[in-house]
Amino acid sequence: MVPRRALVRGVAFRIALVVGLAIFLAQTAAGIIVAWNRPDPPPIFTTQQLINEAERARLALEAAPIAERHTRAASLGTDELHVEWLDHEPRAAAWNRGAFDMLARQISEGMGLPREAVQVRTLRKSEVADPGPSLFERPLPAPTPLRRPAGTERREFTLRRDEFAVPGVFALTVRLDDGSWVSLSPSTEPAWTRWLRSTLLWLACAAVISIAAALIVARRVTRPIEVFAAAAQRLGRDPGAYLMDEHGPSEIRTAIGAFNEMQGRIRRFVQDRTQMLAAIGHDLRTVMTRLRFRLALLGDGEQQRRMAADLEEMDKMLLAVLSFVKDEAAREPRQALDLAAMATTVTDDLADMDIDATYEGPDHAIFTGQPLGLKRLLTNLVDNAVKYGERARVLLSDQGAQIVVTVEDDGPGIPVDQRERVFAAFTRLESSRSRETGGMGLGLAVSRSIARAHGGDVHIADSARGARFVVTLPR
């Protein structure tokens, strides 16, 4: 059974906490918004309000030129009423029926117009047949106050006391003196759509806030996993990298502890192997020294010279191995360095000796790595190009996320089927290398080892002539 304390500190509990917190915030925000942002009731108009608005619109449009009446009518509208000018008589279907006939008669009397100059109809299809007087007689809330533009005249009319309270489901049209009409109707956007739009806006804001809060908490939960992944990549580049601190959820701390233990075992294995190779190399050199003394006692002869040459070659191989092991054991600390300046120095040193070596690239390329190791990498590749390709061209490209160094020569090139083989230790291609020219076949192996220790690699790319070695070093 999982202890309660470990359960609370686990990833599952924290994820559930994040999800629960996000749901709680979203539900709370939705409840507050719905309770606070209630929809407005449908607008209610009194007969007197309709008379005032209709008379105001009629007088304004009669005074306006015909060409400007559409624009003028639109400017007379309010938040509750839409005003439109019509140059023809509106459709007569479903006009002046039932209660609407009484409403039209009151409005025409209040405006002092003939009965046929005022028409009223419903906007509800269900009311078209005959709404009856009950439509306006049922209890209704207080009338909606109209927001009138500043400076607009308003004419007052005296009506009898039994005027209607009219819900916003009508269309009122009044005939002008020239036979055109002005139409007044509730705003085209119902109140519930305005409420829905504002509610959705508030809910969207609440969702954004909830998601942001959840992301912040989730980020804190997943941060140890990102650190764990970065440490795994760092171990691939440098087995001697520093250990991770054990923090975060219990499962992550357990994984970090196991990872640190594995890293320690790998480090000890590499150290033991390096020390063993160094010891073997030292013992072999001791034996070879005794062989040289004994060989000197054999006198001068062809066999003696051949044996001496073999011993000399073995000595060079041992020196190369010991040098490689020494570099591995030293574990040079990493520091910021200018890779472009380093490449320039390597080529300039050869150019000073009348060797054809050039550099092309930026003046500076800052990189964090092992100075001696990287210089050895560049030197090995450039020396290899000069020795077997007659000249060396070093090209450096700073691509931001990585630095790419290319070393080209004008030699015979390397066959495709041999391009991986040349990176194996003590490998020499017969077409380009021999005992007479020197070289123990460790240069390219060491170069690739150094590049991979920095998280990069060395490979041979296609080239029109000669060989092209490409080094990638990620930052």
Coordinates of C-alpha atoms in Angstrom, one line a residue:
M1 CA 0.0 0.0 0.0
V2 CA 1.3 3.4 -1.0
P3 CA 2.0 5.7 2.1
R4 CA -0.3 8.7 2.3
R5 CA 2.7 11.1 2.4
A6 CA 4.2 9.6 -0.8
L7 CA 0.8 9.7 -2.5
V8 CA 0.4 13.4 -1.8
R9 CA 3.9 14.2 -3.2
G10 CA 3.4 12.0 -6.3
V11 CA 2.9 13.1 -9.9
A12 CA -0.6 11.6 -10.1
F13 CA -1.8 13.7 -7.1
R14 CA -0.3 16.9 -8.5
I15 CA -1.8 16.3 -12.0
A16 CA -5.2 15.7 -10.3
L17 CA -4.7 18.9 -8.3
V18 CA -4.0 20.9 -11.4
V19 CA -7.1 19.5 -13.3
G20 CA -9.3 20.0 -10.2
L21 CA -8.1 23.5 -9.7
A22 CA -8.8 24.4 -13.3
I23 CA -12.3 22.9 -13.2
F24 CA -13.0 24.7 -9.9
L25 CA -11.9 28.1 -11.3
A26 CA -13.8 27.6 -14.5
Q27 CA -17.0 26.6 -12.7
T28 CA -16.7 29.4 -10.2
A29 CA -16.2 32.0 -12.8
A30 CA -19.1 30.6 -14.9
G31 CA -21.4 30.7 -11.9
I32 CA -20.5 34.3 -11.0
I33 CA -20.8 35.5 -14.6
V34 CA -24.2 33.8 -15.2
A35 CA -25.5 35.1 -11.9
W36 CA -24.2 38.7 -12.4
N37 CA -24.7 39.1 -16.1
R38 CA -28.4 38.3 -16.4
P39 CA -30.2 39.1 -19.7
D40 CA -32.2 42.2 -20.0
P41 CA -36.0 41.7 -20.4
P42 CA -37.5 42.5 -23.7
P43 CA -38.1 46.3 -24.2
I44 CA -41.5 47.6 -23.2
F45 CA -42.9 50.8 -24.8
T46 CA -45.9 52.9 -23.8
T47 CA -48.2 54.3 -26.5
Q48 CA -47.0 57.8 -25.6
Q49 CA -43.4 56.8 -26.2
L50 CA -44.2 55.4 -29.6
I51 CA -46.2 58.5 -30.5
N52 CA -43.3 60.7 -29.5
E53 CA -40.7 58.7 -31.4
A54 CA -42.9 58.4 -34.5
E55 CA -43.7 62.1 -34.6
R56 CA -40.0 63.0 -34.1
A57 CA -39.0 60.7 -37.0
R58 CA -41.8 62.0 -39.2
L59 CA -41.0 65.7 -38.8
A60 CA -37.2 65.1 -39.2
L61 CA -37.7 63.1 -42.4
E62 CA -40.2 65.5 -43.9
A63 CA -37.7 68.3 -43.4
A64 CA -34.8 66.3 -45.0
P65 CA -34.1 66.0 -48.7
I66 CA -35.2 62.8 -50.3
A67 CA -31.6 61.8 -51.1
E68 CA -30.6 62.1 -47.5
R69 CA -33.6 60.4 -45.9
H70 CA -32.1 56.9 -45.6
T71 CA -29.1 58.3 -43.7
R72 CA -31.2 60.7 -41.6
A73 CA -33.5 57.8 -40.6
A74 CA -30.6 55.7 -39.5
S75 CA -29.3 58.5 -37.3
L76 CA -32.7 58.9 -35.6
G77 CA -32.6 55.3 -34.2
T78 CA -31.9 54.5 -30.5
D79 CA -30.6 51.4 -28.7
E80 CA -34.1 50.1 -28.5
L81 CA -35.7 51.4 -31.7
H82 CA -34.7 51.0 -35.4
V83 CA -35.9 53.8 -37.7
E84 CA -36.0 53.3 -41.5
W85 CA -37.4 55.4 -44.4
L86 CA -39.5 53.6 -47.1
D87 CA -40.3 55.2 -50.4
H88 CA -43.2 52.9 -50.9
E89 CA -46.2 51.6 -48.9
P90 CA -45.3 48.6 -46.7
R91 CA -46.7 45.2 -47.3
A92 CA -50.3 45.1 -46.0
A93 CA -50.4 41.5 -44.8
A94 CA -51.1 41.0 -41.1
W95 CA -51.4 44.8 -40.5
N96 CA -53.9 46.4 -38.0
R97 CA -55.3 43.2 -36.6
G98 CA -56.9 42.8 -33.2
A99 CA -55.1 44.8 -30.5
F100 CA -52.8 46.3 -33.1
D101 CA -55.8 48.0 -34.7
M102 CA -56.6 49.6 -31.4
L103 CA -52.9 50.6 -31.0
A104 CA -52.8 52.1 -34.5
R105 CA -55.9 54.1 -33.8
Q106 CA -54.5 55.5 -30.6
I107 CA -51.3 56.5 -32.3
S108 CA -53.0 58.1 -35.2
E109 CA -55.2 60.1 -32.9
G110 CA -52.3 61.1 -30.8
M111 CA -50.3 62.3 -33.8
G112 CA -53.4 64.0 -35.4
L113 CA -53.1 61.8 -38.5
P114 CA -55.8 60.0 -40.5
R115 CA -56.3 56.4 -39.4
E116 CA -55.0 55.0 -42.7
A117 CA -51.7 56.9 -42.2
V118 CA -50.6 54.6 -39.3
Q119 CA -50.1 50.8 -39.5
V120 CA -49.0 48.4 -36.8
R121 CA -48.2 44.7 -37.1
T122 CA -46.6 42.0 -35.0
L123 CA -43.1 40.6 -35.5
R124 CA -44.2 37.2 -34.0
K125 CA -45.5 34.8 -36.6
S126 CA -47.6 33.1 -33.9
E127 CA -49.5 36.4 -33.4
V128 CA -50.3 37.1 -37.1
A129 CA -53.8 35.4 -37.1
D130 CA -55.3 37.7 -34.4
P131 CA -53.4 38.5 -31.2
G132 CA -56.5 39.9 -29.5
P133 CA -56.6 42.6 -26.8
S134 CA -55.0 40.3 -24.3
L135 CA -51.6 40.9 -25.8
F136 CA -51.4 44.3 -24.3
E137 CA -53.7 43.8 -21.3
R138 CA -51.5 41.2 -19.5
P139 CA -49.2 42.6 -16.7
L140 CA -46.0 44.0 -18.0
P141 CA -42.9 45.5 -16.4
A142 CA -42.1 49.2 -16.4
P143 CA -41.6 50.8 -19.8
T144 CA -38.1 51.0 -21.3
P145 CA -36.6 54.5 -21.1
L146 CA -35.5 55.7 -24.6
R147 CA -32.0 57.2 -24.9
R148 CA -32.5 60.2 -27.3
P149 CA -29.7 62.0 -29.1
A150 CA -28.8 65.3 -27.5
G151 CA -30.5 68.4 -28.9
T152 CA -33.4 66.5 -30.4
E153 CA -36.8 68.1 -30.1
R154 CA -39.6 66.2 -28.5
R155 CA -43.3 66.9 -28.9
E156 CA -45.7 66.0 -26.2
F157 CA -49.2 64.7 -26.9
T158 CA -52.2 64.3 -24.5
L159 CA -53.6 60.7 -24.5
R160 CA -56.4 59.2 -22.6
R161 CA -55.5 57.3 -19.4
D162 CA -56.0 53.8 -20.8
E163 CA -53.0 53.7 -23.1
F164 CA -51.2 50.5 -24.0
A165 CA -48.0 49.0 -22.6
V166 CA -46.5 47.6 -25.8
P167 CA -43.9 44.8 -25.8
G168 CA -41.1 45.0 -28.3
V169 CA -42.6 42.6 -30.9
F170 CA -44.2 45.2 -33.3
A171 CA -43.5 47.2 -36.4
L172 CA -45.0 50.7 -36.6
T173 CA -45.1 52.6 -39.9
V174 CA -46.3 56.2 -40.4
R175 CA -47.1 57.9 -43.7
L176 CA -45.4 61.2 -44.5
D177 CA -46.9 64.1 -46.4
D178 CA -45.3 63.1 -49.7
G179 CA -46.7 59.5 -49.6
S180 CA -43.4 57.9 -48.3
W181 CA -43.3 56.0 -45.0
V182 CA -41.2 55.9 -41.9
S183 CA -40.9 52.6 -40.1
L184 CA -40.1 52.1 -36.4
S185 CA -39.4 48.7 -34.9
P186 CA -37.4 47.3 -32.0
S187 CA -33.6 46.9 -32.6
T188 CA -32.8 44.0 -34.8
E189 CA -30.5 42.4 -32.2
P190 CA -32.7 40.8 -29.4
A191 CA -31.7 41.4 -25.8
W192 CA -30.8 37.7 -25.3
T193 CA -28.3 37.8 -28.1
R194 CA -26.5 40.7 -26.5
W195 CA -26.6 38.8 -23.2
L196 CA -25.2 35.7 -24.9
R197 CA -22.4 37.6 -26.6
S198 CA -21.3 39.3 -23.4
T199 CA -21.6 36.1 -21.4
L200 CA -19.5 34.2 -23.9
L201 CA -16.9 37.0 -23.8
W202 CA -16.7 36.8 -20.0
L203 CA -16.6 33.0 -20.1
A204 CA -13.8 33.2 -22.6
C205 CA -11.9 35.5 -20.3
A206 CA -12.5 33.2 -17.4
A207 CA -11.3 30.2 -19.5
V208 CA -8.1 32.0 -20.4
I209 CA -7.4 32.8 -16.8
S210 CA -8.1 29.2 -15.7
I211 CA -5.9 27.8 -18.4
A212 CA -3.1 30.2 -17.6
A213 CA -3.3 29.2 -13.9
A214 CA -3.3 25.6 -14.8
L215 CA -0.3 26.0 -17.1
I216 CA 1.6 27.7 -14.4
V217 CA 1.0 24.9 -11.9
A218 CA 1.6 22.3 -14.6
R219 CA 4.9 24.0 -15.5
R220 CA 6.0 23.6 -11.9
V221 CA 5.0 19.9 -12.0
T222 CA 6.8 19.1 -15.2
R223 CA 9.9 21.2 -14.6
P224 CA 11.8 18.4 -12.9
I225 CA 11.1 16.2 -15.9
E226 CA 12.7 18.8 -18.2
V227 CA 15.7 18.9 -15.9
F228 CA 15.9 15.1 -16.0
A229 CA 15.9 15.1 -19.8
A230 CA 18.6 17.8 -20.0
A231 CA 20.7 15.8 -17.6
A232 CA 20.4 12.7 -19.8
Q233 CA 21.6 14.7 -22.8
R234 CA 24.4 16.1 -20.8
L235 CA 25.5 12.6 -19.7
G236 CA 25.7 11.6 -23.4
R237 CA 28.1 14.4 -24.0
D238 CA 30.1 14.2 -20.8
P239 CA 30.0 11.1 -18.5
G240 CA 31.7 13.3 -15.8
A241 CA 28.9 15.9 -15.8
Y242 CA 27.6 17.0 -12.4
L243 CA 24.9 15.0 -10.7
M244 CA 21.3 16.3 -10.5
D245 CA 19.7 17.5 -7.3
E246 CA 16.9 15.2 -6.1
H247 CA 13.8 17.3 -6.0
G248 CA 10.3 17.3 -7.4
P249 CA 7.5 14.7 -7.1
S250 CA 8.4 11.4 -5.4
E251 CA 8.5 9.5 -8.7
I252 CA 10.8 12.0 -10.3
R253 CA 13.1 12.0 -7.2
T254 CA 13.3 8.2 -7.4
A255 CA 14.2 8.4 -11.1
I256 CA 16.8 11.1 -10.5
G257 CA 18.4 9.0 -7.7
A258 CA 18.6 6.0 -10.0
F259 CA 20.0 8.1 -12.8
N260 CA 22.7 9.6 -10.6
E261 CA 23.6 6.1 -9.4
M262 CA 23.9 4.9 -13.1
Q263 CA 26.0 8.0 -14.0
G264 CA 28.3 7.2 -11.1
R265 CA 28.7 3.6 -12.3
I266 CA 29.4 4.7 -15.9
R267 CA 32.0 7.2 -14.6
R268 CA 33.7 4.6 -12.5
F269 CA 33.7 2.2 -15.4
V270 CA 35.3 4.7 -17.8
Q271 CA 37.9 5.6 -15.2
D272 CA 38.8 2.0 -14.5
R273 CA 39.0 1.2 -18.2
T274 CA 41.2 4.2 -18.8
Q275 CA 43.5 3.4 -15.9
M276 CA 43.7 -0.2 -17.1
L277 CA 44.7 0.8 -20.6
A278 CA 47.3 3.2 -19.2
A279 CA 48.8 0.4 -17.0
I280 CA 48.9 -2.0 -19.9
G281 CA 50.6 0.5 -22.2
H282 CA 53.2 1.3 -19.5
D283 CA 53.9 -2.4 -19.0
L284 CA 54.2 -3.0 -22.7
R285 CA 56.7 -0.1 -23.1
T286 CA 58.8 -1.7 -20.4
V287 CA 58.8 -5.0 -22.2
M288 CA 59.7 -3.3 -25.5
T289 CA 62.6 -1.5 -23.9
R290 CA 64.0 -4.8 -22.8
L291 CA 63.5 -6.1 -26.4
R292 CA 65.5 -3.2 -27.8
F293 CA 68.4 -3.9 -25.5
R294 CA 68.4 -7.6 -26.5
L295 CA 68.0 -6.7 -30.2
A296 CA 71.1 -4.5 -30.0
L297 CA 73.1 -7.5 -28.8
L298 CA 72.2 -9.6 -31.9
G299 CA 74.5 -7.5 -34.2
D300 CA 73.8 -5.9 -37.5
G301 CA 71.7 -7.8 -40.0
E302 CA 68.6 -7.7 -42.2
Q303 CA 66.4 -9.5 -39.6
Q304 CA 67.7 -7.2 -36.9
R305 CA 66.7 -4.1 -38.9
R306 CA 63.2 -5.5 -39.6
M307 CA 62.7 -6.3 -36.0
A308 CA 63.8 -2.8 -35.0
A309 CA 61.3 -1.3 -37.5
D310 CA 58.5 -3.4 -36.0
L311 CA 59.5 -2.3 -32.5
E312 CA 59.6 1.3 -33.6
E313 CA 56.1 1.0 -35.1
M314 CA 54.8 -0.7 -31.9
D315 CA 56.3 2.1 -29.9
K316 CA 54.5 4.8 -31.9
M317 CA 51.3 2.9 -31.5
L318 CA 51.7 2.7 -27.8
L319 CA 52.6 6.4 -27.6
A320 CA 49.4 7.2 -29.5
V321 CA 47.3 5.0 -27.2
L322 CA 48.9 6.4 -24.1
S323 CA 48.4 10.0 -25.4
F324 CA 44.7 9.2 -26.0
V325 CA 44.3 7.6 -22.6
K326 CA 46.0 10.5 -21.0
D327 CA 43.6 12.9 -22.6
E328 CA 40.6 10.8 -21.5
A329 CA 41.9 10.7 -18.0
A330 CA 42.6 14.4 -17.7
R331 CA 39.0 15.3 -18.4
E332 CA 39.8 18.9 -19.3
P333 CA 37.2 21.4 -17.9
R334 CA 35.0 23.2 -20.3
Q335 CA 35.1 26.9 -20.9
A336 CA 33.9 29.5 -23.4
L337 CA 36.3 29.8 -26.3
D338 CA 36.4 31.3 -29.8
L339 CA 36.3 28.4 -32.2
A340 CA 36.8 30.7 -35.2
A341 CA 40.0 32.1 -33.7
M342 CA 41.2 28.6 -33.0
A343 CA 40.6 27.5 -36.6
T344 CA 42.4 30.6 -37.8
T345 CA 45.4 29.9 -35.6
V346 CA 45.6 26.3 -36.8
T347 CA 45.6 27.3 -40.5
D348 CA 47.9 30.3 -40.0
D349 CA 50.5 28.1 -38.2
L350 CA 50.6 25.8 -41.3
A351 CA 50.6 28.8 -43.7
D352 CA 53.7 30.2 -41.9
M353 CA 55.4 26.9 -43.0
D354 CA 54.5 27.4 -46.6
I355 CA 51.7 24.8 -46.4
D356 CA 48.5 25.5 -48.3
A357 CA 46.0 25.9 -45.5
T358 CA 43.2 28.5 -45.5
Y359 CA 40.2 29.5 -43.3
E360 CA 36.9 30.9 -44.4
G361 CA 34.2 31.9 -42.0
P362 CA 33.2 34.5 -39.3
D363 CA 35.9 36.3 -37.2
H364 CA 34.3 35.0 -34.0
A365 CA 32.3 31.9 -33.0
I366 CA 31.9 31.5 -29.3
F367 CA 31.5 27.9 -28.1
T368 CA 31.7 26.2 -24.7
G369 CA 34.0 23.2 -24.7
Q370 CA 37.4 21.7 -24.0
P371 CA 40.1 24.0 -25.6
L372 CA 42.8 21.4 -25.9
G373 CA 40.5 18.7 -27.1
L374 CA 38.9 20.9 -29.8
K375 CA 42.2 22.2 -30.9
R376 CA 43.4 18.6 -31.3
L377 CA 40.3 17.8 -33.3
L378 CA 40.9 20.6 -35.7
T379 CA 44.6 19.9 -35.9
N380 CA 44.1 16.2 -36.7
L381 CA 41.7 17.0 -39.5
V382 CA 43.8 19.7 -41.0
D383 CA 47.0 17.7 -40.8
N384 CA 45.2 14.8 -42.3
A385 CA 44.0 17.0 -45.2
V386 CA 47.5 18.5 -45.8
K387 CA 49.2 15.1 -45.6
Y388 CA 46.9 13.2 -47.9
G389 CA 45.2 15.9 -49.9
E390 CA 48.0 18.4 -50.6
R391 CA 46.0 21.4 -49.1
A392 CA 43.4 22.1 -46.4
R393 CA 40.4 24.5 -46.6
V394 CA 38.7 25.1 -43.3
L395 CA 35.1 26.5 -43.5
L396 CA 33.2 27.5 -40.4
S397 CA 29.5 28.2 -40.2
D398 CA 27.8 29.5 -37.1
Q399 CA 24.1 28.4 -37.4
G400 CA 23.0 29.6 -34.0
A401 CA 22.0 26.2 -32.5
Q402 CA 25.2 24.6 -33.7
I403 CA 28.6 25.3 -35.2
V404 CA 29.6 23.4 -38.4
V405 CA 33.2 23.1 -39.3
T406 CA 34.1 21.6 -42.7
V407 CA 37.7 20.6 -43.7
E408 CA 38.3 19.9 -47.4
D409 CA 41.3 18.7 -49.4
D410 CA 42.3 18.0 -53.0
G411 CA 43.4 14.4 -52.5
P412 CA 42.0 11.2 -54.0
G413 CA 39.0 11.2 -51.6
I414 CA 37.6 8.3 -49.6
P415 CA 35.4 5.7 -51.2
V416 CA 31.8 5.6 -49.9
D417 CA 32.1 2.1 -48.5
Q418 CA 35.2 3.1 -46.5
R419 CA 33.9 6.3 -44.9
E420 CA 32.8 4.7 -41.6
R421 CA 35.8 2.4 -41.5
V422 CA 38.3 5.2 -41.4
F423 CA 37.0 6.3 -38.0
A424 CA 37.9 3.0 -36.4
A425 CA 41.1 3.0 -34.3
F426 CA 44.3 1.9 -36.1
T427 CA 42.7 1.9 -39.5
R428 CA 44.7 3.1 -42.5
L429 CA 43.5 3.1 -46.1
E430 CA 46.1 1.4 -48.4
S431 CA 45.6 4.0 -51.1
S432 CA 46.7 6.9 -48.9
R433 CA 48.5 5.7 -45.8
S434 CA 51.5 3.5 -45.1
R435 CA 54.1 2.9 -42.6
E436 CA 56.5 5.1 -44.5
T437 CA 54.2 8.1 -44.4
G438 CA 53.6 7.7 -40.7
G439 CA 50.3 7.8 -38.9
M440 CA 48.9 5.1 -36.6
G441 CA 45.3 5.4 -37.7
L442 CA 44.2 7.0 -34.4
G443 CA 43.7 10.6 -35.6
L444 CA 40.2 10.3 -37.0
A445 CA 39.1 8.1 -34.2
V446 CA 40.3 10.6 -31.7
S447 CA 38.6 13.5 -33.6
R448 CA 35.3 11.7 -33.6
S449 CA 35.6 10.8 -30.0
I450 CA 36.3 14.5 -29.1
A451 CA 33.3 15.7 -31.2
R452 CA 31.0 13.2 -29.7
A453 CA 32.1 14.1 -26.2
H454 CA 30.8 17.6 -27.0
G455 CA 27.5 16.2 -28.2
G456 CA 28.4 16.5 -31.9
D457 CA 29.9 14.2 -34.5
V458 CA 32.3 13.9 -37.5
H459 CA 31.3 12.5 -40.8
I460 CA 32.5 12.4 -44.4
A461 CA 30.3 14.2 -46.9
D462 CA 30.2 13.9 -50.7
S463 CA 32.6 16.2 -52.5
A464 CA 33.4 16.9 -56.2
R465 CA 37.1 16.3 -55.5
G466 CA 39.1 15.2 -52.5
A467 CA 37.6 14.5 -49.1
R468 CA 35.3 16.6 -47.0
F469 CA 35.1 16.1 -43.3
V470 CA 32.1 17.8 -41.6
V471 CA 32.2 18.5 -37.8
T472 CA 28.9 19.4 -36.1
L473 CA 29.1 20.9 -32.6
P474 CA 25.7 21.7 -31.0
R475 CA 25.6 24.6 -28.5

